[in-house]
Coordinates of C-alpha atoms and ligand atoms in Angstrom, one line a residue:
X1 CA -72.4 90.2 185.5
X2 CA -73.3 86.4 185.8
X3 CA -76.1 85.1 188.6
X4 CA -76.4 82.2 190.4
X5 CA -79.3 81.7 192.2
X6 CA -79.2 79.9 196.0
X7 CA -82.2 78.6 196.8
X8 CA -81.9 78.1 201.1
X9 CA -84.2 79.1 203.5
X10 CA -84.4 82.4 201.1
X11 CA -84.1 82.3 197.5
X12 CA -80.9 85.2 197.0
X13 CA -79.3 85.6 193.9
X14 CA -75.0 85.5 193.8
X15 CA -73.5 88.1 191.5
X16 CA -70.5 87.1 189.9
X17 CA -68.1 89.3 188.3
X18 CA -70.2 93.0 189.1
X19 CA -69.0 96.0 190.4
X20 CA -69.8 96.4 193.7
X21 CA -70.6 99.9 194.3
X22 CA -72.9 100.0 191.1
X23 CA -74.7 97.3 192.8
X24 CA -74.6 98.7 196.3
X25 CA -76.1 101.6 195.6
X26 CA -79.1 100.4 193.4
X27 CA -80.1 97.9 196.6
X28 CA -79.7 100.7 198.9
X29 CA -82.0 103.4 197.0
X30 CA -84.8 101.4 199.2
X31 CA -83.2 101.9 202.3
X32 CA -83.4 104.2 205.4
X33 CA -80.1 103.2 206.9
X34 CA -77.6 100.9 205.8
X35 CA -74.1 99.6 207.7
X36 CA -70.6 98.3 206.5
X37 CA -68.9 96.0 208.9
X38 CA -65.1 95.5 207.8
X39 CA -61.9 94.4 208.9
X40 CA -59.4 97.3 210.5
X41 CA -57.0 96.8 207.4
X42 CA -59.6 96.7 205.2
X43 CA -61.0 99.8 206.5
X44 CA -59.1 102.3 204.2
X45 CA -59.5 100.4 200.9
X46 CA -63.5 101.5 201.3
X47 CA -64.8 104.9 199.6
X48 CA -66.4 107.5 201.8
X49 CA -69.9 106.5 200.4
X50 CA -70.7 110.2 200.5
X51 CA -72.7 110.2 197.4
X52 CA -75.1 106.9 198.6
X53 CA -78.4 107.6 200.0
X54 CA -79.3 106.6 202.6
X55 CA -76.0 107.3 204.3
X56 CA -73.9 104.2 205.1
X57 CA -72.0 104.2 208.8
X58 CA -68.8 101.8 208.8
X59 CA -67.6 99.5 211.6
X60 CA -64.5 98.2 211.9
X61 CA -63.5 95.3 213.6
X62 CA -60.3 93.4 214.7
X63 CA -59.0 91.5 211.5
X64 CA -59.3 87.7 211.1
X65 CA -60.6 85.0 213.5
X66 CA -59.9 87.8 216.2
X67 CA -62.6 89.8 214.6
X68 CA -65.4 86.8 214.8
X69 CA -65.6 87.5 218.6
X70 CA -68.2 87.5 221.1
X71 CA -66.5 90.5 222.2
X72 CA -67.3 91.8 218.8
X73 CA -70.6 90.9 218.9
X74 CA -71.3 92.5 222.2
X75 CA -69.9 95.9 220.6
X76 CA -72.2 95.3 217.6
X77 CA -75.5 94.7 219.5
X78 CA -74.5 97.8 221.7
X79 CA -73.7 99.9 218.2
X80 CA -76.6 98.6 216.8
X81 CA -79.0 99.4 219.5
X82 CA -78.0 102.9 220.2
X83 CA -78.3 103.7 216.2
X84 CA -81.6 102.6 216.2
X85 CA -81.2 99.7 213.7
X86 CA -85.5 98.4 213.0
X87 CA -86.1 95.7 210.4
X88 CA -85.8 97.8 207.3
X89 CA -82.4 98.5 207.8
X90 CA -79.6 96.4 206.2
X91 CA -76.0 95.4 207.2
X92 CA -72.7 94.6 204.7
X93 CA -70.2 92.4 205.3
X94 CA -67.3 93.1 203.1
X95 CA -64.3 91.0 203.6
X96 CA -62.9 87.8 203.9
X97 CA -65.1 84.3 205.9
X98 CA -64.7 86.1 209.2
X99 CA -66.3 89.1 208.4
X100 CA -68.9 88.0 206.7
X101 CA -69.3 85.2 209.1
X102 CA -70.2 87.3 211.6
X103 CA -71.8 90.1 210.1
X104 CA -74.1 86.9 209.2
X105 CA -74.6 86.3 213.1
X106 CA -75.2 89.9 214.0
X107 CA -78.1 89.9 211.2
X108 CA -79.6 86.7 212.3
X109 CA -79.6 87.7 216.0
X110 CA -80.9 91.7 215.9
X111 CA -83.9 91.8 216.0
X112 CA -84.6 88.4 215.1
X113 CA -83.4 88.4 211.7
X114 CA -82.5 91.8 210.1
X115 CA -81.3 91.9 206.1
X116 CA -77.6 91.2 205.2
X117 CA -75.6 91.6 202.0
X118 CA -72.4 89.6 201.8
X119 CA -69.2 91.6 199.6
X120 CA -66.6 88.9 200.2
X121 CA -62.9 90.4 199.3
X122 CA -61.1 86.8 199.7
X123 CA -61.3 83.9 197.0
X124 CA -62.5 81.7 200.0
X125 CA -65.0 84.2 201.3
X126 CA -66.3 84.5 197.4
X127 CA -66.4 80.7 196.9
X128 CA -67.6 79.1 199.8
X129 CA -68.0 81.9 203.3
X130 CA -70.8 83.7 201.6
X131 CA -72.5 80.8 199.8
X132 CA -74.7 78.7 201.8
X133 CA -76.6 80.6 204.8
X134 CA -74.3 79.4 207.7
X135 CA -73.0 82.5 209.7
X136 CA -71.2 82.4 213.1
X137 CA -68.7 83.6 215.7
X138 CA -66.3 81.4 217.9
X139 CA -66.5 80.5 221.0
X140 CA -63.5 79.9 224.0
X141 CA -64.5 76.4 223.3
X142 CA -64.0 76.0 219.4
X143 CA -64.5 77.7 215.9
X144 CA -68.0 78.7 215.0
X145 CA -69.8 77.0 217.9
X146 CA -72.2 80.2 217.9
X147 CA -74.1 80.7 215.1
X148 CA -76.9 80.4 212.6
X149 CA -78.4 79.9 209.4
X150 CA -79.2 83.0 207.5
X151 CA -78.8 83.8 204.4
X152 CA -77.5 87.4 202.6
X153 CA -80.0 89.0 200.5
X154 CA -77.4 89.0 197.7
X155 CA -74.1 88.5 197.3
X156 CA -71.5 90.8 195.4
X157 CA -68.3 88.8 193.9
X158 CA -66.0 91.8 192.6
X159 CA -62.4 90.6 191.2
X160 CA -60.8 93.8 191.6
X161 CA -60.7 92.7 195.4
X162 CA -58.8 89.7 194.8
X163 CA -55.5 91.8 193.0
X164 CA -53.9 92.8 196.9
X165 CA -54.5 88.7 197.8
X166 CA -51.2 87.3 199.0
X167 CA -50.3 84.1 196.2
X168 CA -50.7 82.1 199.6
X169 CA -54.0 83.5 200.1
X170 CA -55.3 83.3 197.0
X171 CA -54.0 79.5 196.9
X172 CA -55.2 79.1 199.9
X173 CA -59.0 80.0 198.8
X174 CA -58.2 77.7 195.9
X175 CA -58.1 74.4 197.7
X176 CA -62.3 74.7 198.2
X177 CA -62.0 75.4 194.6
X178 CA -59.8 72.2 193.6
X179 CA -62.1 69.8 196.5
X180 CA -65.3 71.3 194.5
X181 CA -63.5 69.8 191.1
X182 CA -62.4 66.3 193.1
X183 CA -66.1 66.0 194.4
X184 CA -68.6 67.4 190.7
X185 CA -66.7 69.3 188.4
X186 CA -63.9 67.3 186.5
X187 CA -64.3 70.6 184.2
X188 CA -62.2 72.6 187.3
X189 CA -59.0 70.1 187.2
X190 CA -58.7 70.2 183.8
X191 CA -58.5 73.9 183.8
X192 CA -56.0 74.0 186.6
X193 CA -53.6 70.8 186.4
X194 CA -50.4 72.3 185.2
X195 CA -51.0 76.1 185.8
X196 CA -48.8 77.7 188.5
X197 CA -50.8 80.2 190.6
X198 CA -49.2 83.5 189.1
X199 CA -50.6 82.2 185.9
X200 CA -53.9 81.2 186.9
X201 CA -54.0 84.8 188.8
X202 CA -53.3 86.7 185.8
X203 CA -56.1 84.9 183.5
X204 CA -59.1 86.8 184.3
X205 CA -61.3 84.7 182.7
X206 CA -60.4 81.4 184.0
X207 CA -60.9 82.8 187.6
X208 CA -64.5 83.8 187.1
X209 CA -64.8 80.4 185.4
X210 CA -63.2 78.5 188.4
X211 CA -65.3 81.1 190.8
X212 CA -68.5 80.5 188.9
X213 CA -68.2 76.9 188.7
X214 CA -67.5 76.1 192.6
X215 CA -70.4 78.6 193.4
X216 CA -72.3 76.8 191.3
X217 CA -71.9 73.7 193.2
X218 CA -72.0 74.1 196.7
X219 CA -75.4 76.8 195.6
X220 CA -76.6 73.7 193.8
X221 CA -76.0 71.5 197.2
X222 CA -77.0 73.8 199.6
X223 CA -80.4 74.6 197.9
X224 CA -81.3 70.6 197.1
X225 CA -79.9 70.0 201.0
X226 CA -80.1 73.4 203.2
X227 CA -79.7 72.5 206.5
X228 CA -76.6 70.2 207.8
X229 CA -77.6 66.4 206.2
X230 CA -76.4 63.8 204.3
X231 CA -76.1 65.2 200.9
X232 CA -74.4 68.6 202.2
X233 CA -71.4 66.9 203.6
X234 CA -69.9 66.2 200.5
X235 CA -68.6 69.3 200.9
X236 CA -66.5 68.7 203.3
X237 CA -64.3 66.2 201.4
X238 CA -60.8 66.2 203.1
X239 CA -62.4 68.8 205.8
X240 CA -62.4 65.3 208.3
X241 CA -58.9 65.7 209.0
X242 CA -58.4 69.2 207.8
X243 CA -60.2 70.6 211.0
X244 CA -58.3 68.5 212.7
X245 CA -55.1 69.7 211.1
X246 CA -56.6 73.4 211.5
X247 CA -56.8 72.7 215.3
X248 CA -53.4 71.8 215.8
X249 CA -52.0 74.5 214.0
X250 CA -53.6 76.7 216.2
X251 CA -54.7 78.7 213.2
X252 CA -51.5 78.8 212.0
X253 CA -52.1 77.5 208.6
X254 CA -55.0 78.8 206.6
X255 CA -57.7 77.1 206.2
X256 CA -57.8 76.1 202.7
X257 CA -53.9 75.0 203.6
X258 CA -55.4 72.3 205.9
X259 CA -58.1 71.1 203.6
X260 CA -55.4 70.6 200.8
X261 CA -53.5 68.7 203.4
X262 CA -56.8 66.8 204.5
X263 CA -57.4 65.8 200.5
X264 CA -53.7 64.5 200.3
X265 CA -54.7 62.4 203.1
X266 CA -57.7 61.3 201.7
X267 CA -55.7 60.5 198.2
X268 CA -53.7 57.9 200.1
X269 CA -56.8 56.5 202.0
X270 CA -58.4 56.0 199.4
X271 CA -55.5 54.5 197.0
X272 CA -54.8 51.8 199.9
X273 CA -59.0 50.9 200.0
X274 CA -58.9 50.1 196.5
X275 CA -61.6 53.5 196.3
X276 CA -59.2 55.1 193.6
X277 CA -56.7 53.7 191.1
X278 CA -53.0 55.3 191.3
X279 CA -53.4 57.8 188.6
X280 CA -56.4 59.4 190.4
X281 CA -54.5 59.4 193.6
X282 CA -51.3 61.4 192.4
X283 CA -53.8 63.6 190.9
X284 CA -54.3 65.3 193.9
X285 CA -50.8 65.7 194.6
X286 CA -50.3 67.3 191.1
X287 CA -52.6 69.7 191.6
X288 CA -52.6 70.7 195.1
X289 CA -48.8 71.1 194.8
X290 CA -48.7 72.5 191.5
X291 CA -50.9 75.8 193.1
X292 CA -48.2 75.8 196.1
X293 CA -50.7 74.0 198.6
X294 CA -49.1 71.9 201.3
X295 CA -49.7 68.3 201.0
X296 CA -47.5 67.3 204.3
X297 CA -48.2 67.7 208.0
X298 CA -45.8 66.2 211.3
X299 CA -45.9 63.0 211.4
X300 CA -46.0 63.5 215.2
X301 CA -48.9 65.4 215.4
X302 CA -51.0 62.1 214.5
X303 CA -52.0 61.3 218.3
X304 CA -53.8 64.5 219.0
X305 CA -55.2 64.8 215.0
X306 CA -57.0 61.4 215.9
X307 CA -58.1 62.8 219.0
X308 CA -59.3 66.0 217.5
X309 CA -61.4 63.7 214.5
X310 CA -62.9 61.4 216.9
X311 CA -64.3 64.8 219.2
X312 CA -65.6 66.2 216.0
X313 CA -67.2 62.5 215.5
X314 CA -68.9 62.7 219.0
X315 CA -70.4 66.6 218.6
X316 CA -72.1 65.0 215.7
X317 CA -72.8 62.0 217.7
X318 CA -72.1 59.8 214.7
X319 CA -69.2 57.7 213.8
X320 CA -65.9 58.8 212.1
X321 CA -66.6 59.3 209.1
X322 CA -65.0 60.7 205.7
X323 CA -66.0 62.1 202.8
X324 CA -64.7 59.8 199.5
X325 CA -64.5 59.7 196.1
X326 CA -64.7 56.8 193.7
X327 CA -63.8 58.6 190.4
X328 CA -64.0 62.7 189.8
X329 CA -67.7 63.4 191.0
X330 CA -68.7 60.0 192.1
X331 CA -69.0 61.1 196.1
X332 CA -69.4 58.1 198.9
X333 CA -68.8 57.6 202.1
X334 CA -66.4 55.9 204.7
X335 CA -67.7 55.0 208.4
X336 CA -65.3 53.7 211.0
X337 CA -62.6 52.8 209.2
X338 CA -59.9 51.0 211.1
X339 CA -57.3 53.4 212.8
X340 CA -54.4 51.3 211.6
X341 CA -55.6 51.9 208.2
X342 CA -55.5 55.6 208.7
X343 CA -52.3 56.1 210.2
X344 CA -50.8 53.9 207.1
X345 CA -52.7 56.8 204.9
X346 CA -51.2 59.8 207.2
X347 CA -47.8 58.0 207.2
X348 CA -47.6 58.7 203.3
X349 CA -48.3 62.6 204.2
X350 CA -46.5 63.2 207.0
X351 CA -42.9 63.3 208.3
Ligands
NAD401 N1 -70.0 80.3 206.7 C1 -69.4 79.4 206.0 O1 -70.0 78.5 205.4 C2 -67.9 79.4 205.9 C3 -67.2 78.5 205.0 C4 -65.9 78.6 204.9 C5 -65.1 79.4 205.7 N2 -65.8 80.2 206.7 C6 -65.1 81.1 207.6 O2 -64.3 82.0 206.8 C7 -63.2 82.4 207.5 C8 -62.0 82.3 206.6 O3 -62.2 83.2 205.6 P1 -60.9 83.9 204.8 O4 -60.0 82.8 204.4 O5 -61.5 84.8 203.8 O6 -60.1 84.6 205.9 P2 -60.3 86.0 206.7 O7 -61.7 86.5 206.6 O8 -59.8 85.8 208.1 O9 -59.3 87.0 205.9 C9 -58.0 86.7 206.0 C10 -57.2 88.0 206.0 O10 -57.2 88.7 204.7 C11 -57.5 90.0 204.8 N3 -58.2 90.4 203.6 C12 -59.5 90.2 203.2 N4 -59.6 90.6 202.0 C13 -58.4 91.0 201.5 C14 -58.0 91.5 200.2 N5 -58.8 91.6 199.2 N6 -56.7 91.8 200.1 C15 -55.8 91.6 201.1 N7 -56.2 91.2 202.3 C16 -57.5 90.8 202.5 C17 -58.4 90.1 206.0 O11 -58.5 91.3 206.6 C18 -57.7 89.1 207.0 O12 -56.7 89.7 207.7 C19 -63.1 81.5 208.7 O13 -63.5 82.2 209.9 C20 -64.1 80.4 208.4 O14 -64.6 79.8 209.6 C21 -67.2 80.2 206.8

């Protein structure tokens, strides 16, 4: 077991590569009552916990974005409340970002701040969901517009989760991996660059390494930097337009899917600044393609991704802004850039 420490509003340690029920049940032998909330299809991969004292009730709920509901959330105060949950109690997310997401919200809300634990079952849940303290639900209005900072008390990264991953999902979850290389770790590009994801799947070692590392990073930024500011942003290189992406897609692509397409676009931004030399720029093609990521959106869709950048410019009442890169770990940024210029860029990943 490796640990990487978080230091946010709480200090919480991240346990890489442990087994999960070994550690469950040593953090619940202080416990009076203790609650899993999982995804319906996760549901039957979990044990009976018949052996764990206290004695751990389970709540399912819808899979996916579906499950990160206000609906939900209703349903979990209400289950909550009649089971009596006080402050000692603890609740465990285990599954992908949305579960944990919102098993996150549901701790921060009850009672004012009950104890969480954070199992993440996805390679995106395990290397970015879980690490940092945000939690939330969506709203009718937009992805995670309810939520909160609150960190897990811990957080269990087990691999054996990761075998029933679909290639796209595991991919998918790799894209945070490969930004987290673009942004501080040349170490991560190295180890991928070449590799095709079946390859990369089937080295044990290198995923800790790549899990490890990327933890490593965003725990590094989100404990010098906790709250939303300056230096936390960084993470969201090729996030600007990958949201945007994300919105148009209705959800259609995952996540990491539209951040791979959002660092493809930044590739070419930043080749026709002058930011990055040529080499650097195809880098990100190489790689992104090389683990099956999509580096290409509709080249009609440009209207409405503009559109959906410049209203995530005015919720954070700022200026459009992007995330860049000068070399591999050398992180600026780009304010206002002219919209001319960023068509030319989308024009190059888009058709
Ligand atoms: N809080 C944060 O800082 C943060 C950061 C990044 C993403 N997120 C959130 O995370 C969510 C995305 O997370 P995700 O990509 O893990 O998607 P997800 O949680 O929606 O899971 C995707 C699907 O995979 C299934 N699944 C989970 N584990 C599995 C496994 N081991 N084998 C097979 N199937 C499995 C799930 O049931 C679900 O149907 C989004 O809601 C996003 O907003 C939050």
């Amino acid at each position: 077991v490796r640990e990487i420490k978080v230091r946010a509003e709480r200090e919480y340690t991240v346990k890489v590569d442990c087994s999960w029920q070994t550690q469950l049940a040593q953090i619940l032998v202080d416990r009076k009552r203790a609650a899993v909330i999982v995804s319906e299809s996760m549901r039957e991969r979990l044990p009976d916990f018949d052996n764990l004292n206290p004695e751990v009730a389970i709540f399912a709920i819808p899979d996916g974005e579906a499950g990160k509901s206000q609906a939900t959330l209703l349903q979990l105060w209400n289950w909550l409340g009649a089971a009596g949950f006080t402050k000692s109690d603890l609740l465990i997310g285990i599954g992908g970002g949305a579960v944990t997401d919102i098993t996150g919200y549901v701790a921060a809300s009850w009672l004012r701040g009950i104890d969480w634990l954070a199992i993440p079952t996805t390679v995106a849940g395990a290397v970015d969901a879980a690490i940092g303290g945000k939690t939330a639900i969506n709203s009718e209005y937009g992805k995670n517009l309810i939520g909160a900072f609150h960190s897990p008390i811990s957080v269990f990264i087990d691999f054996q989760w990761f075998e029933t991953l679909s290639d796209r999902d595991f991919a998918a979850g790799l894209a945070e991996v490969v930004k987290t290389g673009f942004i501080a770790d040349g170490e991560i590009l190295k180890k991928v660059i070449g590799l095709p994801i079946a390859q990369i799947r089937g080295d044990r070692e290198l995923v800790i390494d790549l899990v490890e590392r990327t933890i490593a990073v965003k725990a590094e930024v989100v404990s010098e930097d906790f709250k939303e500011s300056f230096h936390r942003e960084i993470l969201n290189y090729g996030h600007t337009l990958g949201h945007a992406v994300e919105l148009d897609t209705n959800f259609e692509l995952r996540h990491g899917e539209c951040v791979s397409i959002g660092m493809a676009f930044m590739a070419r931004l930043q080749e026709d600044l002058g930011l990055i030399n040529s080499d650097l720029a195809q880098l990100h093609f190489d790689i992104l393609q090389g683990l099956g990521l999509p580096t290409v959106y509709k080249r009609t869709a440009w209207p409405k991704i503009l559109g959906h950048m410049k209203l995530d410019k005015k919720s954070r009442s700022g200026a459009l802004r992007f995330v860049t890169i000068r070399g591999v770990g050398e992180v600026d940024r780009l304010e206002s850039p002219d919209e001319e210029l960023l068509f030319r860029a989308y024009e190059k990943v888009s058709k």
